[in-house]
Amino acid sequence: MSVRASYLVVGADSLVGGGLLRALERRGHTAFGTTRRRDSVTNRRVFLDFESEDPFIAPPDVGYAFVVAAATNYDRCETDPLAYKINVELTPRTIASLLNQGLFVTFISTNSVFGGERPWPQEDDPHDPKISYAIQKHRSELAVRKAASALDAEGRLNIVRLTKILDPSTSPLASWFQAWRRGEPVQPFSDLIFAPMSIQFVGEALAILGEKRVPGDLHLSGADNVSYVDLALALAEKLGFDPGLIVPTTATAKGIHIAFKPRFSGLGMTRTTQLTGIHPQKLADVVSDLTVEA
Ligand SMILES: NC(=O)c1ccc[n+]([C@@H]2O[C@H](COP(=O)([O-])OP(=O)(O)OC[C@H]3O[C@@H](n4cnc5c(N)ncnc54)[C@H](OP(=O)(O)O)[C@@H]3O)[C@@H](O)[C@H]2O)c1
């Protein structure tokens, strides 16, 4: 085995981190994860808290780190100064340290940095973040790039922006599946647009990016901008439930405040596809993955 062939997933307790670890292991790699939960630490699950002043040293055989962990809650990003500090100062500080240790680093970002008013923004398009979470991720990207430039390590950094990721437990899917099994209707929102991907697709695609070591900005996206009604109809059809169990409504009609309500959610993947062969995930494939065990 070559030197430093192992992978590190910073944020193994997250949705994306868990899916990525499973994919790396499925593809035959040795992969370590990090946790900030002391009681979860094992040989393969090492402690890392961005807030800790103790320097983090990657396990010796690790040559590639995915930095997935973040303060992700939209409301927390609006109100808690610590969320800003974690995203904009402490995460880039850890990435600078990982680059300084000679690792190739992937920093995970989000489609929300583009603001949602333009269809299919490409990897190098300008940002227009609107909500605090998106502004913080935009500033993290700038700080991470600056750190890489100062270390002359831009060739060992990529920033991978993702659209919405789903697994069967993601809200509101689990409650839809339960309702349908009881023969009860669900009320998905027609005014909430997204370009979903399955966690299986995202884990596998990130693992491939880790094998290919392509620097620069990359995107992973669903191939379709759809509403939650479109997704519910596709899921019900796949599972053989009556489409009459889907009663469309809107977040507006329900009086529910949605912090990020983009007109367009999908990301352009032209550069990513050219360099890696990875294509956007079609809705039918998202639905297949979501219904494997439903
Ligand atoms: N989920 C999506 O649909 C989506 C879409 C686009 C982009 N993204 C990006 O993908 C990444 C992962 O998202 P996710 O939804 O999978 O995340 P998540 O499930 O919300 O988990 C976030 C993780 O970050 C960890 N964390 C928070 N603060 C930390 C700190 N100070 N030190 C160390 N770890 C810390 C948390 O640890 P604890 O578990 O111990 O609290 C948690 O495991 C994020 O960068 C997010 O911006 C996600």
Short mmCIF file of C-alpha atoms and ligand atoms in Angstrom, two decimals:
data_model
loop_
_atom_site.label_atom_id
_atom_site.label_comp_id
_atom_site.label_asym_id
_atom_site.label_seq_id
_atom_site.Cartn_x
_atom_site.Cartn_y
_atom_site.Cartn_z
CA MET A 1 0.00 0.00 0.00
CA SER A 2 1.31 3.48 -0.85
CA VAL A 3 2.20 5.91 1.89
CA ARG A 4 -0.65 8.03 3.30
CA ALA A 5 -3.32 6.15 1.32
CA SER A 6 -6.01 6.51 3.98
CA TYR A 7 -8.86 9.03 4.11
CA LEU A 8 -10.16 11.20 6.94
CA VAL A 9 -13.76 12.39 7.19
CA VAL A 10 -14.03 15.41 9.49
CA GLY A 11 -17.58 15.26 10.80
CA ALA A 12 -18.34 11.53 10.73
CA ASP A 13 -21.52 11.98 12.80
CA SER A 14 -23.16 14.11 10.10
CA LEU A 15 -25.52 12.88 7.38
CA VAL A 16 -22.95 13.51 4.63
CA GLY A 17 -19.99 12.28 6.71
CA GLY A 18 -21.71 8.98 7.49
CA GLY A 19 -22.62 8.35 3.85
CA LEU A 20 -19.10 9.24 2.72
CA LEU A 21 -17.45 6.89 5.23
CA ARG A 22 -19.68 4.03 4.10
CA ALA A 23 -18.81 4.73 0.45
CA LEU A 24 -15.06 4.92 1.12
CA GLU A 25 -15.17 1.60 2.96
CA ARG A 26 -17.34 0.04 0.24
CA ARG A 27 -14.70 1.10 -2.30
CA GLY A 28 -11.99 -0.67 -0.30
CA HIS A 29 -10.32 2.32 1.36
CA THR A 30 -9.13 2.71 4.92
CA ALA A 31 -11.07 5.63 6.32
CA PHE A 32 -10.96 7.44 9.65
CA GLY A 33 -13.75 9.66 10.91
CA THR A 34 -13.72 12.47 13.45
CA THR A 35 -16.19 13.11 16.22
CA ARG A 36 -16.55 15.72 18.91
CA ARG A 37 -18.47 13.23 21.07
CA ARG A 38 -15.88 11.91 23.57
CA ASP A 39 -17.80 8.68 24.18
CA SER A 40 -17.71 7.79 20.44
CA VAL A 41 -13.91 7.85 20.13
CA THR A 42 -12.35 4.58 18.84
CA ASN A 43 -9.24 3.62 16.84
CA ARG A 44 -10.96 4.66 13.62
CA ARG A 45 -13.01 7.52 15.14
CA VAL A 46 -10.69 10.25 16.39
CA PHE A 47 -11.54 13.35 18.41
CA LEU A 48 -11.78 16.70 16.66
CA ASP A 49 -13.66 19.77 17.83
CA PHE A 50 -13.10 22.95 15.82
CA GLU A 51 -13.51 24.88 19.07
CA SER A 52 -10.61 23.09 20.80
CA GLU A 53 -7.32 24.97 21.08
CA ASP A 54 -5.39 21.66 21.02
CA PRO A 55 -3.87 21.24 17.54
CA PHE A 56 -5.38 18.37 15.54
CA ILE A 57 -2.83 15.99 14.04
CA ALA A 58 -4.21 13.63 11.37
CA PRO A 59 -3.46 9.90 11.78
CA PRO A 60 -0.09 9.15 10.10
CA ASP A 61 -1.41 7.16 7.12
CA VAL A 62 -3.99 9.80 6.13
CA GLY A 63 -3.26 11.67 2.90
CA TYR A 64 -6.71 13.10 2.15
CA ALA A 65 -9.24 14.87 4.38
CA PHE A 66 -12.88 15.73 3.65
CA VAL A 67 -14.02 18.59 5.87
CA VAL A 68 -17.75 17.98 6.16
CA ALA A 69 -18.60 19.21 9.69
CA ALA A 70 -20.15 22.66 10.00
CA ALA A 71 -22.68 24.67 11.94
CA THR A 72 -25.54 23.81 9.58
CA ASN A 73 -28.72 24.91 11.35
CA TYR A 74 -30.16 27.97 9.56
CA ASP A 75 -31.72 29.46 12.70
CA ARG A 76 -28.54 28.96 14.71
CA CYS A 77 -26.53 30.71 11.98
CA GLU A 78 -28.92 33.69 12.22
CA THR A 79 -28.66 34.07 15.99
CA ASP A 80 -25.60 32.36 17.53
CA PRO A 81 -22.25 34.17 17.14
CA LEU A 82 -20.50 30.83 17.82
CA ALA A 83 -21.96 29.42 14.58
CA TYR A 84 -20.29 32.27 12.63
CA LYS A 85 -17.02 31.62 14.44
CA ILE A 86 -17.16 27.86 13.74
CA ASN A 87 -17.92 28.32 10.04
CA VAL A 88 -15.84 31.35 9.14
CA GLU A 89 -12.85 31.20 11.50
CA LEU A 90 -12.38 27.80 13.14
CA THR A 91 -13.10 25.53 10.16
CA PRO A 92 -10.67 27.41 7.86
CA ARG A 93 -8.10 27.30 10.69
CA THR A 94 -8.39 23.50 10.82
CA ILE A 95 -8.20 23.26 7.02
CA ALA A 96 -5.03 25.40 7.01
CA SER A 97 -3.53 22.99 9.55
CA LEU A 98 -4.50 19.93 7.46
CA LEU A 99 -2.98 21.52 4.32
CA ASN A 100 0.13 22.36 6.33
CA GLN A 101 0.36 18.67 7.30
CA GLY A 102 0.63 17.89 3.56
CA LEU A 103 -2.92 16.55 3.07
CA PHE A 104 -5.19 17.04 0.07
CA VAL A 105 -8.36 18.69 1.44
CA THR A 106 -11.97 18.78 0.25
CA PHE A 107 -14.08 21.50 1.87
CA ILE A 108 -17.82 20.87 1.61
CA SER A 109 -19.95 23.92 0.74
CA THR A 110 -23.49 24.54 -0.45
CA ASN A 111 -25.62 25.64 -3.40
CA SER A 112 -27.07 28.37 -1.15
CA VAL A 113 -23.97 30.56 -1.75
CA PHE A 114 -25.51 31.35 -5.18
CA GLY A 115 -28.72 32.75 -3.66
CA GLY A 116 -31.21 30.72 -5.74
CA GLU A 117 -32.27 33.35 -8.30
CA ARG A 118 -30.18 32.01 -11.23
CA PRO A 119 -30.72 28.57 -12.80
CA TRP A 120 -27.82 26.12 -12.83
CA PRO A 121 -24.93 28.32 -11.58
CA GLN A 122 -21.61 26.85 -12.70
CA GLU A 123 -18.57 26.11 -10.53
CA ASP A 124 -16.86 29.48 -11.16
CA ASP A 125 -19.95 31.73 -11.18
CA PRO A 126 -20.17 34.67 -8.73
CA HIS A 127 -21.89 34.18 -5.38
CA ASP A 128 -24.97 35.99 -4.10
CA PRO A 129 -25.62 34.56 -0.62
CA LYS A 130 -28.71 35.85 1.17
CA ILE A 131 -29.29 34.04 4.48
CA SER A 132 -26.70 33.92 7.31
CA TYR A 133 -25.84 30.25 6.74
CA ALA A 134 -25.08 30.95 3.06
CA ILE A 135 -23.09 34.11 3.87
CA GLN A 136 -21.05 32.12 6.38
CA LYS A 137 -20.33 29.30 3.92
CA HIS A 138 -19.36 31.90 1.27
CA ARG A 139 -16.94 33.53 3.72
CA SER A 140 -15.58 30.10 4.74
CA GLU A 141 -14.82 29.41 1.09
CA LEU A 142 -12.90 32.71 0.82
CA ALA A 143 -10.97 32.01 4.03
CA VAL A 144 -10.14 28.45 2.99
CA ARG A 145 -8.88 29.59 -0.43
CA LYS A 146 -6.81 32.34 1.21
CA ALA A 147 -5.23 29.82 3.60
CA ALA A 148 -4.38 27.49 0.70
CA SER A 149 -2.87 30.36 -1.27
CA ALA A 150 -0.71 31.44 1.71
CA LEU A 151 0.61 27.86 1.95
CA ASP A 152 1.06 27.54 -1.83
CA ALA A 153 -1.29 24.55 -1.55
CA GLU A 154 -4.08 25.48 -4.02
CA GLY A 155 -3.23 22.30 -5.97
CA ARG A 156 -4.24 20.26 -2.88
CA LEU A 157 -7.61 21.91 -2.25
CA ASN A 158 -11.04 21.57 -3.74
CA ILE A 159 -14.34 23.10 -2.66
CA VAL A 160 -17.33 20.86 -3.39
CA ARG A 161 -20.78 22.49 -3.29
CA LEU A 162 -23.79 20.26 -2.75
CA THR A 163 -27.53 20.59 -3.29
CA LYS A 164 -30.03 19.09 -0.80
CA ILE A 165 -29.22 15.57 0.36
CA LEU A 166 -31.89 13.06 1.34
CA ASP A 167 -31.98 9.75 3.12
CA PRO A 168 -35.20 7.98 4.11
CA SER A 169 -35.05 9.54 7.60
CA THR A 170 -34.75 13.12 6.33
CA SER A 171 -37.77 15.23 7.26
CA PRO A 172 -40.50 14.94 6.06
CA LEU A 173 -39.90 11.66 4.19
CA ALA A 174 -40.13 9.30 7.17
CA SER A 175 -43.52 10.76 8.16
CA TRP A 176 -44.76 10.45 4.55
CA PHE A 177 -43.84 6.76 4.42
CA GLN A 178 -45.59 6.13 7.77
CA ALA A 179 -48.73 8.01 6.70
CA TRP A 180 -48.98 6.17 3.39
CA ARG A 181 -48.66 2.80 5.13
CA ARG A 182 -51.62 3.82 7.33
CA GLY A 183 -53.52 4.93 4.20
CA GLU A 184 -53.40 8.58 5.30
CA PRO A 185 -52.71 11.61 3.04
CA VAL A 186 -49.69 13.90 3.24
CA GLN A 187 -49.48 17.60 2.38
CA PRO A 188 -46.21 18.40 0.57
CA PHE A 189 -45.32 21.98 -0.40
CA SER A 190 -45.54 23.01 -4.05
CA ASP A 191 -43.71 26.29 -3.37
CA LEU A 192 -40.50 24.71 -2.07
CA ILE A 193 -38.07 23.95 -4.89
CA PHE A 194 -34.97 21.82 -4.61
CA ALA A 195 -32.65 19.57 -6.61
CA PRO A 196 -32.35 16.56 -4.33
CA MET A 197 -29.66 13.90 -4.30
CA SER A 198 -29.54 10.66 -2.35
CA ILE A 199 -26.94 10.12 0.35
CA GLN A 200 -25.76 7.00 -1.53
CA PHE A 201 -25.02 9.11 -4.64
CA VAL A 202 -23.27 11.86 -2.65
CA GLY A 203 -21.13 9.40 -0.65
CA GLU A 204 -20.05 7.56 -3.80
CA ALA A 205 -19.39 10.77 -5.79
CA LEU A 206 -17.31 12.31 -3.00
CA ALA A 207 -15.29 9.11 -2.67
CA ILE A 208 -14.58 9.24 -6.43
CA LEU A 209 -13.49 12.88 -6.11
CA GLY A 210 -11.17 11.79 -3.31
CA GLU A 211 -9.62 9.18 -5.59
CA LYS A 212 -9.22 11.61 -8.50
CA ARG A 213 -7.75 14.52 -6.46
CA VAL A 214 -9.07 17.28 -8.74
CA PRO A 215 -8.30 20.75 -7.31
CA GLY A 216 -10.56 23.81 -7.67
CA ASP A 217 -14.32 24.27 -7.38
CA LEU A 218 -16.64 21.32 -8.03
CA HIS A 219 -20.40 20.70 -7.86
CA LEU A 220 -22.64 17.74 -7.03
CA SER A 221 -26.30 18.28 -7.86
CA GLY A 222 -29.61 16.69 -8.55
CA ALA A 223 -30.41 16.82 -12.29
CA ASP A 224 -33.90 18.27 -11.75
CA ASN A 225 -35.34 21.30 -9.97
CA VAL A 226 -38.51 19.86 -8.42
CA SER A 227 -41.02 20.71 -5.72
CA TYR A 228 -41.79 18.54 -2.69
CA VAL A 229 -45.06 17.64 -4.46
CA ASP A 230 -43.09 16.29 -7.45
CA LEU A 231 -40.92 14.23 -5.10
CA ALA A 232 -43.92 12.88 -3.17
CA LEU A 233 -45.65 11.83 -6.41
CA ALA A 234 -42.52 10.09 -7.68
CA LEU A 235 -42.02 8.26 -4.36
CA ALA A 236 -45.66 7.18 -4.11
CA GLU A 237 -45.63 5.90 -7.69
CA LYS A 238 -42.43 3.90 -7.07
CA LEU A 239 -43.87 2.38 -3.87
CA GLY A 240 -47.28 1.69 -5.40
CA PHE A 241 -49.27 4.06 -3.18
CA ASP A 242 -52.38 5.89 -4.40
CA PRO A 243 -51.42 9.40 -5.72
CA GLY A 244 -54.65 10.53 -4.05
CA LEU A 245 -52.71 10.29 -0.77
CA ILE A 246 -50.82 13.42 -1.89
CA VAL A 247 -52.70 16.63 -1.18
CA PRO A 248 -50.53 19.54 -2.35
CA THR A 249 -50.35 22.70 -0.28
CA THR A 250 -47.88 25.57 0.10
CA ALA A 251 -45.66 26.74 2.92
CA THR A 252 -47.30 30.15 2.45
CA ALA A 253 -50.81 28.70 2.92
CA LYS A 254 -49.62 26.85 6.03
CA GLY A 255 -48.04 30.04 7.43
CA ILE A 256 -44.66 28.30 7.70
CA HIS A 257 -41.60 30.53 7.47
CA ILE A 258 -38.96 28.95 5.21
CA ALA A 259 -35.58 30.67 5.62
CA PHE A 260 -34.17 29.66 2.21
CA LYS A 261 -36.74 29.54 -0.57
CA PRO A 262 -34.77 29.53 -3.85
CA ARG A 263 -36.42 29.80 -7.28
CA PHE A 264 -33.66 27.54 -8.59
CA SER A 265 -31.71 25.05 -6.53
CA GLY A 266 -29.77 22.86 -8.98
CA LEU A 267 -26.08 23.44 -9.65
CA GLY A 268 -24.35 23.42 -13.04
CA MET A 269 -21.79 20.60 -13.14
CA THR A 270 -20.01 21.29 -16.44
CA ARG A 271 -16.46 21.46 -15.00
CA THR A 272 -17.08 18.59 -12.58
CA THR A 273 -18.44 16.29 -15.29
CA GLN A 274 -15.60 17.16 -17.69
CA LEU A 275 -12.91 16.43 -15.10
CA THR A 276 -14.45 13.49 -13.23
CA GLY A 277 -17.14 11.88 -15.41
CA ILE A 278 -19.71 12.38 -12.62
CA HIS A 279 -23.13 13.49 -13.88
CA PRO A 280 -26.01 15.11 -11.94
CA GLN A 281 -28.29 12.54 -10.27
CA LYS A 282 -31.66 12.04 -12.02
CA LEU A 283 -34.81 12.18 -9.90
CA ALA A 284 -35.68 8.56 -10.79
CA ASP A 285 -32.35 7.43 -9.31
CA VAL A 286 -32.87 9.54 -6.16
CA VAL A 287 -36.27 7.86 -5.74
CA SER A 288 -34.80 4.38 -6.28
CA ASP A 289 -32.20 4.97 -3.57
CA LEU A 290 -34.79 6.40 -1.15
CA THR A 291 -37.13 3.46 -1.55
CA VAL A 292 -34.59 0.64 -1.21
CA GLU A 293 -35.72 -0.14 2.34
CA ALA A 294 -38.98 1.81 2.58
N1 LIG B 1 -27.55 18.15 4.29
C1 LIG B 1 -27.68 18.83 3.17
O1 LIG B 1 -28.72 18.72 2.48
C2 LIG B 1 -26.54 19.72 2.69
C3 LIG B 1 -26.72 20.44 1.50
C4 LIG B 1 -25.69 21.25 1.02
C5 LIG B 1 -24.49 21.32 1.74
N2 LIG B 1 -24.35 20.64 2.91
C6 LIG B 1 -23.09 20.75 3.64
O2 LIG B 1 -22.65 19.43 3.91
C7 LIG B 1 -21.98 19.40 5.17
C8 LIG B 1 -22.64 18.35 6.05
O3 LIG B 1 -24.01 18.65 6.17
P1 LIG B 1 -24.94 17.66 7.00
O4 LIG B 1 -26.34 18.06 6.76
O5 LIG B 1 -24.50 16.27 6.74
O6 LIG B 1 -24.51 18.07 8.49
P2 LIG B 1 -25.24 17.69 9.88
O7 LIG B 1 -25.88 16.34 9.75
O8 LIG B 1 -26.04 18.87 10.30
O9 LIG B 1 -23.99 17.54 10.85
C9 LIG B 1 -23.08 18.59 11.11
C10 LIG B 1 -21.94 17.97 11.86
O10 LIG B 1 -20.98 18.96 12.19
C11 LIG B 1 -20.51 18.67 13.49
N3 LIG B 1 -20.01 19.89 14.12
C12 LIG B 1 -20.69 21.04 14.36
N4 LIG B 1 -19.92 21.91 15.01
C13 LIG B 1 -18.72 21.30 15.18
C14 LIG B 1 -17.50 21.69 15.81
N5 LIG B 1 -17.37 22.88 16.42
N6 LIG B 1 -16.46 20.83 15.81
C15 LIG B 1 -16.58 19.61 15.22
N7 LIG B 1 -17.72 19.17 14.61
C16 LIG B 1 -18.77 20.02 14.61
C17 LIG B 1 -21.71 18.14 14.24
O11 LIG B 1 -21.29 17.38 15.35
P3 LIG B 1 -22.37 16.76 16.37
O12 LIG B 1 -23.05 15.66 15.60
O13 LIG B 1 -21.55 16.23 17.50
O14 LIG B 1 -23.30 17.88 16.74
C18 LIG B 1 -22.41 17.30 13.17
O15 LIG B 1 -21.97 15.95 13.18
C19 LIG B 1 -22.05 20.81 5.73
O16 LIG B 1 -20.84 21.47 5.44
C20 LIG B 1 -23.20 21.45 4.97
O17 LIG B 1 -23.01 22.84 4.86
C21 LIG B 1 -25.35 19.83 3.40
#
